[in-house]
Coordinates of C-alpha atoms and ligand atoms in Angstrom, one line a residue:
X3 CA 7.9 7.5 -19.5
X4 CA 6.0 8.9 -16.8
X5 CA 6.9 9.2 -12.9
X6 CA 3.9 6.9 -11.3
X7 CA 3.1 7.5 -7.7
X8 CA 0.8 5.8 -6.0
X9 CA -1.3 6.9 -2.9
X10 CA -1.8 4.4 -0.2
X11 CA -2.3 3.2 3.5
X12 CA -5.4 0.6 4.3
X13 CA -6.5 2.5 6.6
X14 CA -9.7 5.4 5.7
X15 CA -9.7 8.6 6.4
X16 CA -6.2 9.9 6.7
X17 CA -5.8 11.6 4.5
X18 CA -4.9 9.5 1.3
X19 CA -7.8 12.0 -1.1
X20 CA -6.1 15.1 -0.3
X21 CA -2.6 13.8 -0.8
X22 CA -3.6 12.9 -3.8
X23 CA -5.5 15.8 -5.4
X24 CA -3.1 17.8 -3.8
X25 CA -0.1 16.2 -5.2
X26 CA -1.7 16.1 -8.9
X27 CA -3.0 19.6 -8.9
X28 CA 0.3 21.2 -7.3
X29 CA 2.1 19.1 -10.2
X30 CA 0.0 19.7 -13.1
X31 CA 0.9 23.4 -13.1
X32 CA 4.4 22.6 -14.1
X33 CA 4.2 19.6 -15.7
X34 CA 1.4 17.3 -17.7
X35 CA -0.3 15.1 -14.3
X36 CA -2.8 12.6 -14.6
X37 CA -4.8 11.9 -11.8
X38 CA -6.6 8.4 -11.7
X39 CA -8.8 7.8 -8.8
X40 CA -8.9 3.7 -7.9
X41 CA -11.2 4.3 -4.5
X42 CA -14.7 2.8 -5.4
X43 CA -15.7 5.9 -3.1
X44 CA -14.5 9.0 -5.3
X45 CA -13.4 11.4 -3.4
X46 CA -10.7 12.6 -5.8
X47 CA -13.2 12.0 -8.2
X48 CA -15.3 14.6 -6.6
X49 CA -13.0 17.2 -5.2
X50 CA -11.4 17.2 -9.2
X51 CA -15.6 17.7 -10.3
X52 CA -15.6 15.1 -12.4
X53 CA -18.1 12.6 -13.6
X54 CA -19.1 9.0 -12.9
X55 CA -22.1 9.0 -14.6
X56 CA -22.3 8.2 -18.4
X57 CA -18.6 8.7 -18.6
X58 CA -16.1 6.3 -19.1
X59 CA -14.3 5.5 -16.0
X60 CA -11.5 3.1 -14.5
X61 CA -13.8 0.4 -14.2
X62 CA -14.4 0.1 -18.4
X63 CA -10.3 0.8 -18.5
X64 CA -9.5 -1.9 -16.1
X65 CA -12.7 -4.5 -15.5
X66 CA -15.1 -4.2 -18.3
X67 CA -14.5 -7.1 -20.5
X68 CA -13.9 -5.0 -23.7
X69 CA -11.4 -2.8 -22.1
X70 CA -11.6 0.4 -23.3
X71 CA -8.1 2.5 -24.6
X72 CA -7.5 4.6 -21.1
X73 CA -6.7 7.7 -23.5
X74 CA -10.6 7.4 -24.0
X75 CA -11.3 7.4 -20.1
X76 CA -9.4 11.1 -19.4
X77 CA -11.6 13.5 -17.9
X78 CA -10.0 17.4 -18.7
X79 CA -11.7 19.1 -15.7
X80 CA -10.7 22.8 -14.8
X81 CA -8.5 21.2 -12.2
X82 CA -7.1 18.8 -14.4
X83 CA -7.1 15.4 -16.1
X84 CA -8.5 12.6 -14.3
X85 CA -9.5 9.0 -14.9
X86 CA -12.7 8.8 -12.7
X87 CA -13.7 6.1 -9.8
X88 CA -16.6 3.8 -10.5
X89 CA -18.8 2.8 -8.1
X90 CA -19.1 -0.4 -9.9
X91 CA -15.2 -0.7 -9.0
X92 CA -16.4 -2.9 -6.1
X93 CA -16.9 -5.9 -8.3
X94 CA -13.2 -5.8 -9.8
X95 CA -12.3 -8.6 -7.6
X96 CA -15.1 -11.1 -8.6
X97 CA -14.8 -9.8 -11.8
X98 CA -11.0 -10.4 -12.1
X99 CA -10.8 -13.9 -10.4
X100 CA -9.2 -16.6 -11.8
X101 CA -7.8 -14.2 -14.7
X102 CA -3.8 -14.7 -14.8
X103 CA -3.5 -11.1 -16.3
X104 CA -6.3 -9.6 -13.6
X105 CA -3.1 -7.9 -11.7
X106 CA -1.5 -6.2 -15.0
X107 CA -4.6 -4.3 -16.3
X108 CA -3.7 -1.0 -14.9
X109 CA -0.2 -1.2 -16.0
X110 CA -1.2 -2.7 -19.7
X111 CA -3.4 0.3 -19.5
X112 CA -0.7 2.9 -18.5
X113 CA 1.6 1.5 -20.9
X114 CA -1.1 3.1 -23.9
X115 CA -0.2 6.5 -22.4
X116 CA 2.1 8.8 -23.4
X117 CA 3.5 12.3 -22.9
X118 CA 2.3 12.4 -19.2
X119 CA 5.1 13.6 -17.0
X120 CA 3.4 12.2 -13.4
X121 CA 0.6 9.8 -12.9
X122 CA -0.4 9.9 -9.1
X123 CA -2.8 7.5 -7.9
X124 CA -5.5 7.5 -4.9
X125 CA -6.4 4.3 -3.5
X126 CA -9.0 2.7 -1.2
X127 CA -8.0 1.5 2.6
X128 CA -7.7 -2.3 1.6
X129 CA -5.3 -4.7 0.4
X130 CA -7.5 -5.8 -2.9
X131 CA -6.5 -7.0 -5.9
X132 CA -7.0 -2.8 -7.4
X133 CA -4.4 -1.9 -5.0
X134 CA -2.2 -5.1 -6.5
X135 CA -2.7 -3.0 -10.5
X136 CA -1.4 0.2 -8.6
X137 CA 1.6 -1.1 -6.9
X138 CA 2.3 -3.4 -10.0
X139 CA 1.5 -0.5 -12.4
X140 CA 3.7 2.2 -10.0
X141 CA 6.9 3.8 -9.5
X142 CA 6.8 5.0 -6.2
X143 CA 4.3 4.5 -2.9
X144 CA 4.0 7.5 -0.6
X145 CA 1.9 6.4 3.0
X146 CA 0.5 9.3 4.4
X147 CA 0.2 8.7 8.3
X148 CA -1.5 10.7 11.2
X149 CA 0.6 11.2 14.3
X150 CA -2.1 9.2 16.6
X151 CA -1.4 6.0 18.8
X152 CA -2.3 3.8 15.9
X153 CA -0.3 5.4 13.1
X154 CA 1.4 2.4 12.7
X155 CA -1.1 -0.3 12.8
X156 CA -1.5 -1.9 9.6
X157 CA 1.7 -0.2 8.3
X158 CA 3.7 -3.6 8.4
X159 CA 1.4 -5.1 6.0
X160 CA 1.1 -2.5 4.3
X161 CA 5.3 -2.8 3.8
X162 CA 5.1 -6.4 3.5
X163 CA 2.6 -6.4 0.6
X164 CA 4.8 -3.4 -1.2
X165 CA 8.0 -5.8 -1.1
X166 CA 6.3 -8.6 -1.8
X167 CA 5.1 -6.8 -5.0
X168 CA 8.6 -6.3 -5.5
X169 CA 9.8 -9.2 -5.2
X170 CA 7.7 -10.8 -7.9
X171 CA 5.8 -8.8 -10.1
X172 CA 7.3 -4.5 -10.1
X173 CA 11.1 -4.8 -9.3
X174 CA 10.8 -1.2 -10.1
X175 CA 8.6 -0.2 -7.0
X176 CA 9.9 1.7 -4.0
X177 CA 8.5 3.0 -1.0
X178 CA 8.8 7.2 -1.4
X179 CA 8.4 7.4 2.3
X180 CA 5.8 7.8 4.8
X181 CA 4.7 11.4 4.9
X182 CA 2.9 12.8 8.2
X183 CA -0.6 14.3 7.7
X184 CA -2.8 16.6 8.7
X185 CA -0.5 17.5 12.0
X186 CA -1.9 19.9 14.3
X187 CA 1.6 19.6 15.8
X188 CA 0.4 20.8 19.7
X189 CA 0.8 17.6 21.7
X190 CA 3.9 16.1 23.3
X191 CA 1.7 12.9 22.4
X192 CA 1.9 13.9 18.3
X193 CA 5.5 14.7 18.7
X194 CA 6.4 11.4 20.5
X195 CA 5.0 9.7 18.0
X196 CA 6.2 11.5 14.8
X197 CA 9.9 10.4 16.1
X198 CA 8.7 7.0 16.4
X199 CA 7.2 7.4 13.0
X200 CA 10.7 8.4 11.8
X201 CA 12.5 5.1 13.4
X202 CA 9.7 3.1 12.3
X203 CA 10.2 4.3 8.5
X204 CA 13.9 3.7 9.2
X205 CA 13.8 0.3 9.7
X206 CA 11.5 -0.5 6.9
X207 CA 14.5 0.8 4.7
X208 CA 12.7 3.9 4.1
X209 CA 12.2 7.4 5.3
X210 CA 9.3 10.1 7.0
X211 CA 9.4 12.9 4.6
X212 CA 11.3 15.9 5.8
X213 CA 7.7 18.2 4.7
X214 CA 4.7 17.2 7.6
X215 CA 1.8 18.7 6.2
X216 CA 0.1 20.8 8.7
X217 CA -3.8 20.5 9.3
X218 CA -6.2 23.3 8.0
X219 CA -9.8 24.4 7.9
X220 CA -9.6 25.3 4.4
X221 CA -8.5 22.0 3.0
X222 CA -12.1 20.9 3.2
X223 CA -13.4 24.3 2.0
X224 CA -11.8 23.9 -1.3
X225 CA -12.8 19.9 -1.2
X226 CA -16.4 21.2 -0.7
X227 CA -16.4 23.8 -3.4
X228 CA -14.7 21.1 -5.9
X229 CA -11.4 23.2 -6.1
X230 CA -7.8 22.5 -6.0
X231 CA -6.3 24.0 -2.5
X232 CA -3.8 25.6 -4.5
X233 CA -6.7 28.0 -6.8
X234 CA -8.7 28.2 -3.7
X235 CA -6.0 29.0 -0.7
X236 CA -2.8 28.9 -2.2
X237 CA -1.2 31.0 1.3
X238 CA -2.6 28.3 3.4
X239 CA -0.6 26.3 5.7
X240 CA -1.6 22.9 4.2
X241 CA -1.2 24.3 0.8
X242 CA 2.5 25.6 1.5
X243 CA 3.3 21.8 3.0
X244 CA 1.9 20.6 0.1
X245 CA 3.9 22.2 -1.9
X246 CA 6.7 21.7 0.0
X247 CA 6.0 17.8 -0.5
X248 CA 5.8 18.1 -4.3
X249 CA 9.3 19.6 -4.1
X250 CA 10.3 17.4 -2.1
X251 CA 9.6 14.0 -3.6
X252 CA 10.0 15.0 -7.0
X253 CA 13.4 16.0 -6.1
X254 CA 14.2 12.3 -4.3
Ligands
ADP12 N1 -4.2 18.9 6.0 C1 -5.5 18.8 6.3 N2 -6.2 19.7 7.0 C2 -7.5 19.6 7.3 N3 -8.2 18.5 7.0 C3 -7.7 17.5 6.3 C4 -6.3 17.6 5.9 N4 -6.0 16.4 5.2 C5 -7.1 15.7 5.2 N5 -8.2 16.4 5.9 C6 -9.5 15.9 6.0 O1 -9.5 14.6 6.6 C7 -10.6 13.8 6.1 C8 -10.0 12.5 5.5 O2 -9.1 12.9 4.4 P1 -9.0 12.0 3.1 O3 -8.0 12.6 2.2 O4 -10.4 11.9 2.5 O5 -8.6 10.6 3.6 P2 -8.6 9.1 2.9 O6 -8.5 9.3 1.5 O7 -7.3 8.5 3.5 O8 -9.8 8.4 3.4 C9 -11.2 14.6 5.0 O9 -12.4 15.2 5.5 C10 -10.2 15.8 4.7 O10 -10.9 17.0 4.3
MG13 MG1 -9.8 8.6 0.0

């Protein structure tokens, strides 16, 4: 059975994308990594160079009424296999209302798969019912966070909505940590708040990954030109974190 980590932290923009593609492509040169990107937007879908159009994607695995066999929905892209983001993705939660089984199609779907070693997950910044599949259909969360005033905000529900998960639905699902992103590391304000991070992780029963990724002009570089960070700047600072990270939780 595969290792299932999932991506998330309602909040856009932090940094979820490139923990994500970094995570999958860093692990897919050891060990066979699916990459599924569950963000209507793409990003991953687009920084791995795959396709939306006349393809099949998550939304034909997950919403289309004749679900489609997810094995069908792989993408092999030079950076590796990916089940694509939808547009159309937007829709799940009219599309999955008042259907008992709407919160178990991802894991139904994952349950088809086999001979993956790690599935990682990006998400979008809300609490939908697509983020309920992930966390149902998952191992283990990992919350990026920026050292910023607000790193926290949102966090709480965030935690609430993992246990309640739990609780009911995944008593397999645990919190990997919260892992700090994109840290420039220069201000007395980002360090303040990375230790406050820490005791904030703490009492949620969890921890702040020892690895803070460092911020670098050459993440978006490779984004831009469609690459994995590790092909395109493999000696980068946010590369090395990244890899780091990969160690790191794979190891917990
Ligand atoms: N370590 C980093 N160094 C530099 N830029 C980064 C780093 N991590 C993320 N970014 C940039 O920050 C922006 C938001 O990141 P993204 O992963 O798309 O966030 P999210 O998926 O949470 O919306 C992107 O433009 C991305 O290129
Ligand atoms: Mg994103």
């Amino acid at each position: 059975m595969a290792t299932v980590f999932v991506v998330a932290n309602q909040k856009g923009g932090i940094g979820k994308s490139t923990t994500a593609t970094n995570l999958a492509g860093i692990l897919s040169k050891e060990a066979k990594t699916l990459l599924i990107d569950a963000d209507p937007q793409g990003n991953s879908t687009s920084t791995y160079d795959a396709k939306i159009e006349d393809v099949a994607t998550l939304y034909d695995v997950m919403i289309d009424s004749d679900k489609l066999p997810i094995t069908e929905a792989i993408q092999h892209t030079p950076n590796g296999d990916i089940v694509a983001s939808d547009p159309l993705l937007v829709k799940a939660e009219k599309m999955l209302d008042g259907d008992v089984e709407g919160f178990y199609r991802l894991k139904d779907a994952l349950e088809e798969l086999d001979g993956y070693e790690y599935i990682v997950i990006d998400t979008a910044p809300s609490l939908n019912i697509i983020l309920y599949n992930c966390l149902i259909a998952a191992d283990k969360v990992i919350i990026p966070v920026t050292a910023d005033a607000y790193a926290m905000q949102g966090i709480r529900q965030l935690y609430d909505t993992i246990m309640a998960v739990k609780r009911r639905q995944n008593k397999n699902l645990s919190i990997a940590g919260l892992l700090l992103v994109r840290y420039a590391g220069r201000s007395n304000l980002e360090r303040d708040t990375r230790e406050s991070i820490e005791t904030s992780a703490n009492e949620m029963g969890t921890c702040l990954f020892k690895t803070v990724i460092r911020e670098c002009v050459k993440t978006k570089e490779a984004q831009e030109q469609k690459k994995l960070l590790i092909d395109y700047a493999p000696k980068c600072n946010t590369c090395l974190d990244y890899l780091d990270f990969a160690r790191e939780v794979v190891n917990q």
